[in-house]
Coordinates of C-alpha atoms and ligand atoms in Angstrom, one line a residue:
X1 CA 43.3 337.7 220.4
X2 CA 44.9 335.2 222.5
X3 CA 48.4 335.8 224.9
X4 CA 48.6 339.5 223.4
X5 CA 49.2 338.1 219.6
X6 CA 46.7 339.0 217.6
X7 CA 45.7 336.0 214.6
X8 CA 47.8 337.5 211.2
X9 CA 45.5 336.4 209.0
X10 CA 47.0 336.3 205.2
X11 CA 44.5 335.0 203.1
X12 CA 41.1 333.0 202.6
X13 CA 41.7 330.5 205.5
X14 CA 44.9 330.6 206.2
X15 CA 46.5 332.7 209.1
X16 CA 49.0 332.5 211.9
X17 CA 47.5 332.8 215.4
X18 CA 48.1 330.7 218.6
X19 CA 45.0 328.9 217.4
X20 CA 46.2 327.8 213.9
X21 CA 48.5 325.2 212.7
X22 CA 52.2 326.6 212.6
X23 CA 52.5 328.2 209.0
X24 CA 54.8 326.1 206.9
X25 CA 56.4 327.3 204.2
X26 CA 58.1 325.8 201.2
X27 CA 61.3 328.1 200.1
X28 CA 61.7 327.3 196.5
X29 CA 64.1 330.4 196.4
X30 CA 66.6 329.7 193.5
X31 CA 66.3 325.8 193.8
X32 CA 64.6 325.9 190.5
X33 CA 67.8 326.0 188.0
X34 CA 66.6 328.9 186.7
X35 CA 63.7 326.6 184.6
X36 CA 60.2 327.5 184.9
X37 CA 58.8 323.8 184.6
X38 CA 61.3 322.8 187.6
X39 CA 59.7 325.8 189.4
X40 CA 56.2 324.4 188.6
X41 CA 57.2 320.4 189.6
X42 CA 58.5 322.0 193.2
X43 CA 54.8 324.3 193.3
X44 CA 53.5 320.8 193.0
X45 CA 55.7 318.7 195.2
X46 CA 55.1 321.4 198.0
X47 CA 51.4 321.1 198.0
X48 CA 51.6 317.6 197.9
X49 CA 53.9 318.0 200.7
X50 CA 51.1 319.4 202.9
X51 CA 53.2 323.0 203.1
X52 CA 50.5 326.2 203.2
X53 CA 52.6 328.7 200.6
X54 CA 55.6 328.7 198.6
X55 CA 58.1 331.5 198.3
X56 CA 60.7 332.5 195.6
X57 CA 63.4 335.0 195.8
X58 CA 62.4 338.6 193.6
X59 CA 65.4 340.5 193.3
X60 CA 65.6 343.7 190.7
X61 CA 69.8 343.1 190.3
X62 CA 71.1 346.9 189.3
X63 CA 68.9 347.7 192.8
X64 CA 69.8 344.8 194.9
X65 CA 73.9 344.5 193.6
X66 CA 76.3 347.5 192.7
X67 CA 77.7 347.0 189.1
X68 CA 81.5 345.8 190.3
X69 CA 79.6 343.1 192.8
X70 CA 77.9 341.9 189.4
X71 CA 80.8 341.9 187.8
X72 CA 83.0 339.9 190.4
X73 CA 83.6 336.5 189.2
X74 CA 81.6 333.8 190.4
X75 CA 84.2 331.1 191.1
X76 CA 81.9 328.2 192.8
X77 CA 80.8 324.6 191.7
X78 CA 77.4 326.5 191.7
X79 CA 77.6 329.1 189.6
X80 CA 75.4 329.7 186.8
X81 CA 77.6 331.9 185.0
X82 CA 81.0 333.9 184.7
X83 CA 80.6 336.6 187.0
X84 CA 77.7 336.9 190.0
X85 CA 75.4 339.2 188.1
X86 CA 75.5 336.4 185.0
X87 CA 74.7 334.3 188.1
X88 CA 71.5 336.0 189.7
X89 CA 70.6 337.0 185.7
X90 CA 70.3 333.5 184.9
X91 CA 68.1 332.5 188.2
X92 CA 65.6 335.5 187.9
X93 CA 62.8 335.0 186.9
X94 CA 61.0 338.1 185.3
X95 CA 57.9 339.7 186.2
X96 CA 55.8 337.5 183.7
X97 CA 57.2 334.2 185.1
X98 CA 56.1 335.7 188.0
X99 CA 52.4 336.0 187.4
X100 CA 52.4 332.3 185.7
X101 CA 53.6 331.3 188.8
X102 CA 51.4 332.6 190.9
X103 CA 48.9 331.5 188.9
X104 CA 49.4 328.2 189.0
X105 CA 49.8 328.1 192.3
X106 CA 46.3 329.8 192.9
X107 CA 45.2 326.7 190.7
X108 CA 46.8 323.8 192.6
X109 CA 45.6 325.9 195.9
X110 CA 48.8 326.4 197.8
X111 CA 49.8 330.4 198.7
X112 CA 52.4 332.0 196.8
X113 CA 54.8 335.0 197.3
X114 CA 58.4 335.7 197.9
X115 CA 61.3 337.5 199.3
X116 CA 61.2 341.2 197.9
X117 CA 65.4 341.3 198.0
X118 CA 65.5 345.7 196.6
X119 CA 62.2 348.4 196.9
X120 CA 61.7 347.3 192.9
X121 CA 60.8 343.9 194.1
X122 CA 59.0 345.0 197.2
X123 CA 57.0 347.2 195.0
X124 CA 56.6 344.7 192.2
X125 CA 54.8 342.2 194.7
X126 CA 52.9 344.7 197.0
X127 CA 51.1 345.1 192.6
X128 CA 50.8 341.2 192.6
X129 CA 48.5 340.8 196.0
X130 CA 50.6 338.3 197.3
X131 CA 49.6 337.5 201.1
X132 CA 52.7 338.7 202.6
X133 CA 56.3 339.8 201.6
X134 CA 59.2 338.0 203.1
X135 CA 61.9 340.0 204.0
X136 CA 65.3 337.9 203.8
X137 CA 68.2 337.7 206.0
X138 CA 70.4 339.9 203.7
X139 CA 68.0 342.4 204.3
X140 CA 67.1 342.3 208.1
X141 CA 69.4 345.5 209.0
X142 CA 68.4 347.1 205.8
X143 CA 65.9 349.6 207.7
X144 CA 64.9 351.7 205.1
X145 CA 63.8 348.5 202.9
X146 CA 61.8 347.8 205.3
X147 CA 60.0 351.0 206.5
X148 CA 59.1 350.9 202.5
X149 CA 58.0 347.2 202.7
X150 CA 55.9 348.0 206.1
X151 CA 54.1 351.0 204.1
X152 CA 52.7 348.9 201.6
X153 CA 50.4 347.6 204.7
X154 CA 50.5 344.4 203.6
X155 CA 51.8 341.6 206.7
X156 CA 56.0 340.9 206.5
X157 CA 57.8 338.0 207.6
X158 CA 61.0 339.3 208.4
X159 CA 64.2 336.4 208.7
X160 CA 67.0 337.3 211.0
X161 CA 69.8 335.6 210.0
X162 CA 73.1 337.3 210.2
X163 CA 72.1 339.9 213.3
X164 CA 72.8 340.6 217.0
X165 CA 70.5 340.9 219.2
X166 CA 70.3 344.9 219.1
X167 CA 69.5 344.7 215.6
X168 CA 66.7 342.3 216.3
X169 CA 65.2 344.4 218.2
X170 CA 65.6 348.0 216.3
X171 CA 63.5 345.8 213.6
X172 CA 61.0 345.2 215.9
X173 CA 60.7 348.8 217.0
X174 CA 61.0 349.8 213.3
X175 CA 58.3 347.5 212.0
X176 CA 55.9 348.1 214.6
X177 CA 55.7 352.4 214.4
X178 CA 54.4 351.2 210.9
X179 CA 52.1 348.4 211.9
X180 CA 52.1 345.1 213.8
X181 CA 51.4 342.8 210.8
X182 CA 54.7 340.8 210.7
X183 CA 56.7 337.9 212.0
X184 CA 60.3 337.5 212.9
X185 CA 62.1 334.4 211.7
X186 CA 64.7 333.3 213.9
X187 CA 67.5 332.1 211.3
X188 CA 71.2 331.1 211.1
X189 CA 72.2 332.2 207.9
X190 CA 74.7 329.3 207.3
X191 CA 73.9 326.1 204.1
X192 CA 73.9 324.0 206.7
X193 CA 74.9 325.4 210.2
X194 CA 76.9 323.6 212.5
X195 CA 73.9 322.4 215.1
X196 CA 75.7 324.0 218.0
X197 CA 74.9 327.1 216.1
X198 CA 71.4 327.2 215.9
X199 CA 70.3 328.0 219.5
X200 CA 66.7 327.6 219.1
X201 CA 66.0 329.2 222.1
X202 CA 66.4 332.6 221.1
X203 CA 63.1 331.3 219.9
X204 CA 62.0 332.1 223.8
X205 CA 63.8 335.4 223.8
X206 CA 61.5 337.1 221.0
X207 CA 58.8 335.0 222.2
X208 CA 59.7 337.1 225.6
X209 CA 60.4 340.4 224.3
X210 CA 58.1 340.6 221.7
X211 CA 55.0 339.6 223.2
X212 CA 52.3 341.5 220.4
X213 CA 54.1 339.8 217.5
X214 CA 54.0 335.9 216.2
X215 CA 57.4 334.4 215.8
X216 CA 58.7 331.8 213.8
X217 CA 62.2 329.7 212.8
X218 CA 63.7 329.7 209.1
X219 CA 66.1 326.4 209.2
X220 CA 68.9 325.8 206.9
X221 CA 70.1 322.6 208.8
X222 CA 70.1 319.2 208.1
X223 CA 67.3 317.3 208.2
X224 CA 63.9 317.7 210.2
X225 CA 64.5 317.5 213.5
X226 CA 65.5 320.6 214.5
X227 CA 62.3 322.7 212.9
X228 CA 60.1 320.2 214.5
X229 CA 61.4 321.4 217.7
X230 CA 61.4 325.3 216.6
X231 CA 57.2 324.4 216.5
X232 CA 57.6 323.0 220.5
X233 CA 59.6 326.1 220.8
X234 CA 56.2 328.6 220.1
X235 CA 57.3 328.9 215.7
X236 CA 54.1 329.8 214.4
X237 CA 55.4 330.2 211.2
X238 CA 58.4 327.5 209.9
X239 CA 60.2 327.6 206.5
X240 CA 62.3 325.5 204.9
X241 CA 63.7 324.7 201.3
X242 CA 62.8 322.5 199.4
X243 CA 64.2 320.5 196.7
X244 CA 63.8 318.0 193.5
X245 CA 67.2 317.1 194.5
X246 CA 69.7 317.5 196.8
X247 CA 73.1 317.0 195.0
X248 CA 72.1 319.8 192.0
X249 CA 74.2 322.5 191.3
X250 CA 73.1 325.4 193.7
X251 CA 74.2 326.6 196.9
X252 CA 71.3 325.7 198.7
X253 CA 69.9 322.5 197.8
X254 CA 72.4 320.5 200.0
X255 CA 70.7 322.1 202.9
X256 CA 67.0 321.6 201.6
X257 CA 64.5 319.4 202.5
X258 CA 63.4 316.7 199.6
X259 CA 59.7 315.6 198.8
X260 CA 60.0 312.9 201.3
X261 CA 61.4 314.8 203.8
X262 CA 59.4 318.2 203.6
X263 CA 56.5 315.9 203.8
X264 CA 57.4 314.2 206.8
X265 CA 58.4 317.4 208.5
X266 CA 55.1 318.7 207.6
X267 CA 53.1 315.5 209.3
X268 CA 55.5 315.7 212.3
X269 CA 54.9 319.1 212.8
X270 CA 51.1 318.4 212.6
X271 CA 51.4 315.5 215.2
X272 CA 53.6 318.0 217.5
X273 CA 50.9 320.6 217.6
X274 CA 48.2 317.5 218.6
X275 CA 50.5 316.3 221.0
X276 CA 51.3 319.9 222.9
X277 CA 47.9 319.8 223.5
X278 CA 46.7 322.2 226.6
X279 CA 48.6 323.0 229.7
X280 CA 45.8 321.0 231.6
X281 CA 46.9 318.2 233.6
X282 CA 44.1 315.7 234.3
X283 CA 43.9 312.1 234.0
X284 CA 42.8 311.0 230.3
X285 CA 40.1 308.7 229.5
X286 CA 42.8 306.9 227.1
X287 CA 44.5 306.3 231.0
X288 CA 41.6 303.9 232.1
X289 CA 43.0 300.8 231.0
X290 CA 46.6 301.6 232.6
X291 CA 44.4 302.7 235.7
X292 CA 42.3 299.4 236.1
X293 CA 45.6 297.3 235.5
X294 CA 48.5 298.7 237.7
X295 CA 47.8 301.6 239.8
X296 CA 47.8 301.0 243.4
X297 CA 45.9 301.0 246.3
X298 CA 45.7 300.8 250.3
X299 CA 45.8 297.0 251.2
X300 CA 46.1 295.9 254.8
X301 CA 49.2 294.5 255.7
X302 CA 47.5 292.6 258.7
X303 CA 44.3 291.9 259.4
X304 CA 41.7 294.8 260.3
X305 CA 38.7 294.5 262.2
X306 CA 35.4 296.4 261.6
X307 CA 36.0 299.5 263.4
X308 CA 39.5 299.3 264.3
X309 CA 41.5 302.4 263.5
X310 CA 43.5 302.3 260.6
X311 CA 47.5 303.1 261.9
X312 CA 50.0 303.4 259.6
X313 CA 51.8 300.3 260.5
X314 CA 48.3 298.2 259.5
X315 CA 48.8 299.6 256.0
X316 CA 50.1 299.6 252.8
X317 CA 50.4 300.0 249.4
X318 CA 50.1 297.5 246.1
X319 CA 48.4 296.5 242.8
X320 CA 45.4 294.6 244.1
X321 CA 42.7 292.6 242.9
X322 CA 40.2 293.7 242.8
X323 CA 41.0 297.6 243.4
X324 CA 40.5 299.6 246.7
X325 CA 41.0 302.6 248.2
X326 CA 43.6 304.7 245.7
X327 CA 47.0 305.2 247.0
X328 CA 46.8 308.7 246.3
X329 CA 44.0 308.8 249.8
X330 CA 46.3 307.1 252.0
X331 CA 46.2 310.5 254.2
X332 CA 42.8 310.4 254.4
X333 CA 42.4 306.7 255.6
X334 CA 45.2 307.1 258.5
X335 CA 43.0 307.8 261.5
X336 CA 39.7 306.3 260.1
X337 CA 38.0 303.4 261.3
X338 CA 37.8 300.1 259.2
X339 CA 34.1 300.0 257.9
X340 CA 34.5 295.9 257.3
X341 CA 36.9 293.2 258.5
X342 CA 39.8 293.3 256.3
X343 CA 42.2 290.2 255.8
X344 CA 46.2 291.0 255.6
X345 CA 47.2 291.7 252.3
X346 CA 43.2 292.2 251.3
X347 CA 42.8 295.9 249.5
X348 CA 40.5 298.5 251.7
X349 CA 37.4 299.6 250.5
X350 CA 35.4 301.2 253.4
X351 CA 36.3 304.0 256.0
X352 CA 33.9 305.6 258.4
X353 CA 33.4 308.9 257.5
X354 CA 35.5 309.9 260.4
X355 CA 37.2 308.7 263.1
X356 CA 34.3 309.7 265.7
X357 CA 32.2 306.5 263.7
Ligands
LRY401 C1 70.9 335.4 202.7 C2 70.1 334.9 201.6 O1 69.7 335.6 200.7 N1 69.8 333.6 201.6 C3 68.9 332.9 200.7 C4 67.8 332.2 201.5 O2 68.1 331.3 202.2 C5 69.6 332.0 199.8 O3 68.7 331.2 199.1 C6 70.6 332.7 198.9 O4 69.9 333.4 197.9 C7 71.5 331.7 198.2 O5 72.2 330.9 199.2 C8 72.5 332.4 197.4 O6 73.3 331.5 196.7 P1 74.2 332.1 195.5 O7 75.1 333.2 196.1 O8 74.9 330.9 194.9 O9 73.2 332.7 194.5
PEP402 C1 67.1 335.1 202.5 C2 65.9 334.5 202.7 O1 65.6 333.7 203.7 P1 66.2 333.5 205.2 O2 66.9 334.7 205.6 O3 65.1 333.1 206.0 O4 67.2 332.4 205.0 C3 64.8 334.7 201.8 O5 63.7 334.3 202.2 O6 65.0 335.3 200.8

């Protein structure tokens, strides 16, 4: 327990808490084509990447879309066929795709789960023991989805793109008469949004207002950047896509993160968390060398007798050699008695202990 969050802990090793790496994961949602194999390359690339799970989209289609939203035509450069439902059809991948997925996923050792998008799918995946169900954007304000997604009792990780505030927070209050096990993703639900959009610091509001949860940042901007700073921001849990391929067909792979970048967003992120390091301010050993060459100290600015008292007009302050008496003391030397003759422009090492010497 640490700062009233308690550690979420997932699966063997891996869980968020305020003393574990941020939680990265690797949205492979539909960036797969629809093709198993592609699905498998982006398992692989996200491992290699350094992420800790990757994530699909489940959806059961007569559950998640009424029939005349199926059947509206899909007019876009990234369709995948006539009318949406051909669409989703041709990106799902069934219930046995599923289970060779997560299967090979156990066997290159990187988590695996996915967005439960209807209660079919949330029910399908609270069968499969996956170490948490993402609940979507399109599905933040959908409370009875996730009363029945907070039931199963396993931990949620609940995206809140698309939401005001008082939503936000009914979630919260919903979620937590179940159970405390889940996250909340801030998220702009735009592929990309415009930066002036993204406000990261609502990151501090639910960091503020929900003080017994962890909290977290799912980005669909450009580049890395941004996410890095949701981590300096307090996301413990971060997710991004991830491509093969950035100009495919697909409505979100212009706003994914390739290999090379999902990899450096990953080492980043990892440097960031070094770097925040502890609120402790102290002088580092790594200072020393930036110490011995250029701080300051007390030097006479005209010569000082043994025993004279030291005024502030006899003093001041300058990178000597060799060191004296730290700027920092300069109170403590005013009013003191020189302990040796010092020579103008000479650093001061000795002070009677006080000025009654
Ligand atoms: C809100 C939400 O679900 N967003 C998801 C996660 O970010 C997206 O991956 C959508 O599934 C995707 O953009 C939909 O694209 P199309 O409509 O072309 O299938
Ligand atoms: C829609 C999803 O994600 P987000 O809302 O975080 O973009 C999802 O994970 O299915």
């Amino acid at each position: 327990m640490h700062d009233g969050r308690s550690d979420l802990v997932l699966s063997d090793g891996k869980a968020i808490g305020v003393s574990h790496p941020c939680f990265i994961i690797a949205e492979i949602g539909q960036n797969h084509q629809g093709d198993i194999n592609i699905a498998k390359q982006l398992i692989k690339e996200a491992k290699m990447c350094g992420a800790d799970c990757v994530k699909f989209q489940k959806s059961d289609l007569p559950s998640k879309f009424t029939q005349s939203a199926l059947n509206r035509v899909y007019d876009s450069p990234h369709a995948w066929g006539e009318t949406y439902g051909e669409h989703k059809a041709y990106l799902e991948f069934s219930r046995e795709q599923y289970l060779e997925l997560q299967e090979f996923s156990k066997n290159i050792g990187i988590l695996f789960t996915a967005s439960g998008m209807d209660t079919v799918s949330v029910d399908f995946l609270a069968t499969i023991n996956v170490p948490f169900i993402k609940i979507g954007s399109g599905d933040a304000d959908n409370f009875s989805l996730l009363e029945h997604a907070a039931m199963k009792q396993i931990p949620l990780i609940i995206s809140t793109g698309m939401q005001n505030y008082d939503v936000v927070k009914k979630i919260y209050r919903c979620v937590k008469s179940v159970h405390c096990k889940f996250v909340l993703l801030h998220c702009i639900s735009s592929y990309p949004p415009p930066v002036e959009d993204v406000n990261l610091r609502v990151l501090e509001l639910y960091r503020r207002d929900f003080p017994d949860i962890h909290i977290g940042y799912s980005g669909h901007e450009l580049g890395i950047t941004i996410s890095t700073a949701a981590v300096a921001l307090g996301a413990k849990v971060l997710e991004r896509h991830l491509t093969l391929d950035k100009t495919w067909k697909g409505n979100d792979h212009q706003s994914s993160l390739d290999p090379i970048e999902f990899r450096r967003l990953v080492g980043d992120v990892r440097l960031l968390e070094k770097a925040l390091g502890s609120p402790v301010k102290q002088v580092q050993l790594s200072e020393q060398p930036c110490i011995d060459k250029l701080s300051k100290s007390i030097v006479a600015s005209k010569r000082i007798r043994k025993g004279e008292v030291i005024t502030r007009d006899k003093i001041t302050v300058k990178v000597s050699e060799p060191k004296g008496i730290r700027a920092g003391e300069i109170e403590t030397v005013i009013g003191r008695k020189s302990a040796q003759d010092v020579d103008e422009d000479e650093p001061i090492f000795l002070i009677t202990k006080d000025d009654t010497n």
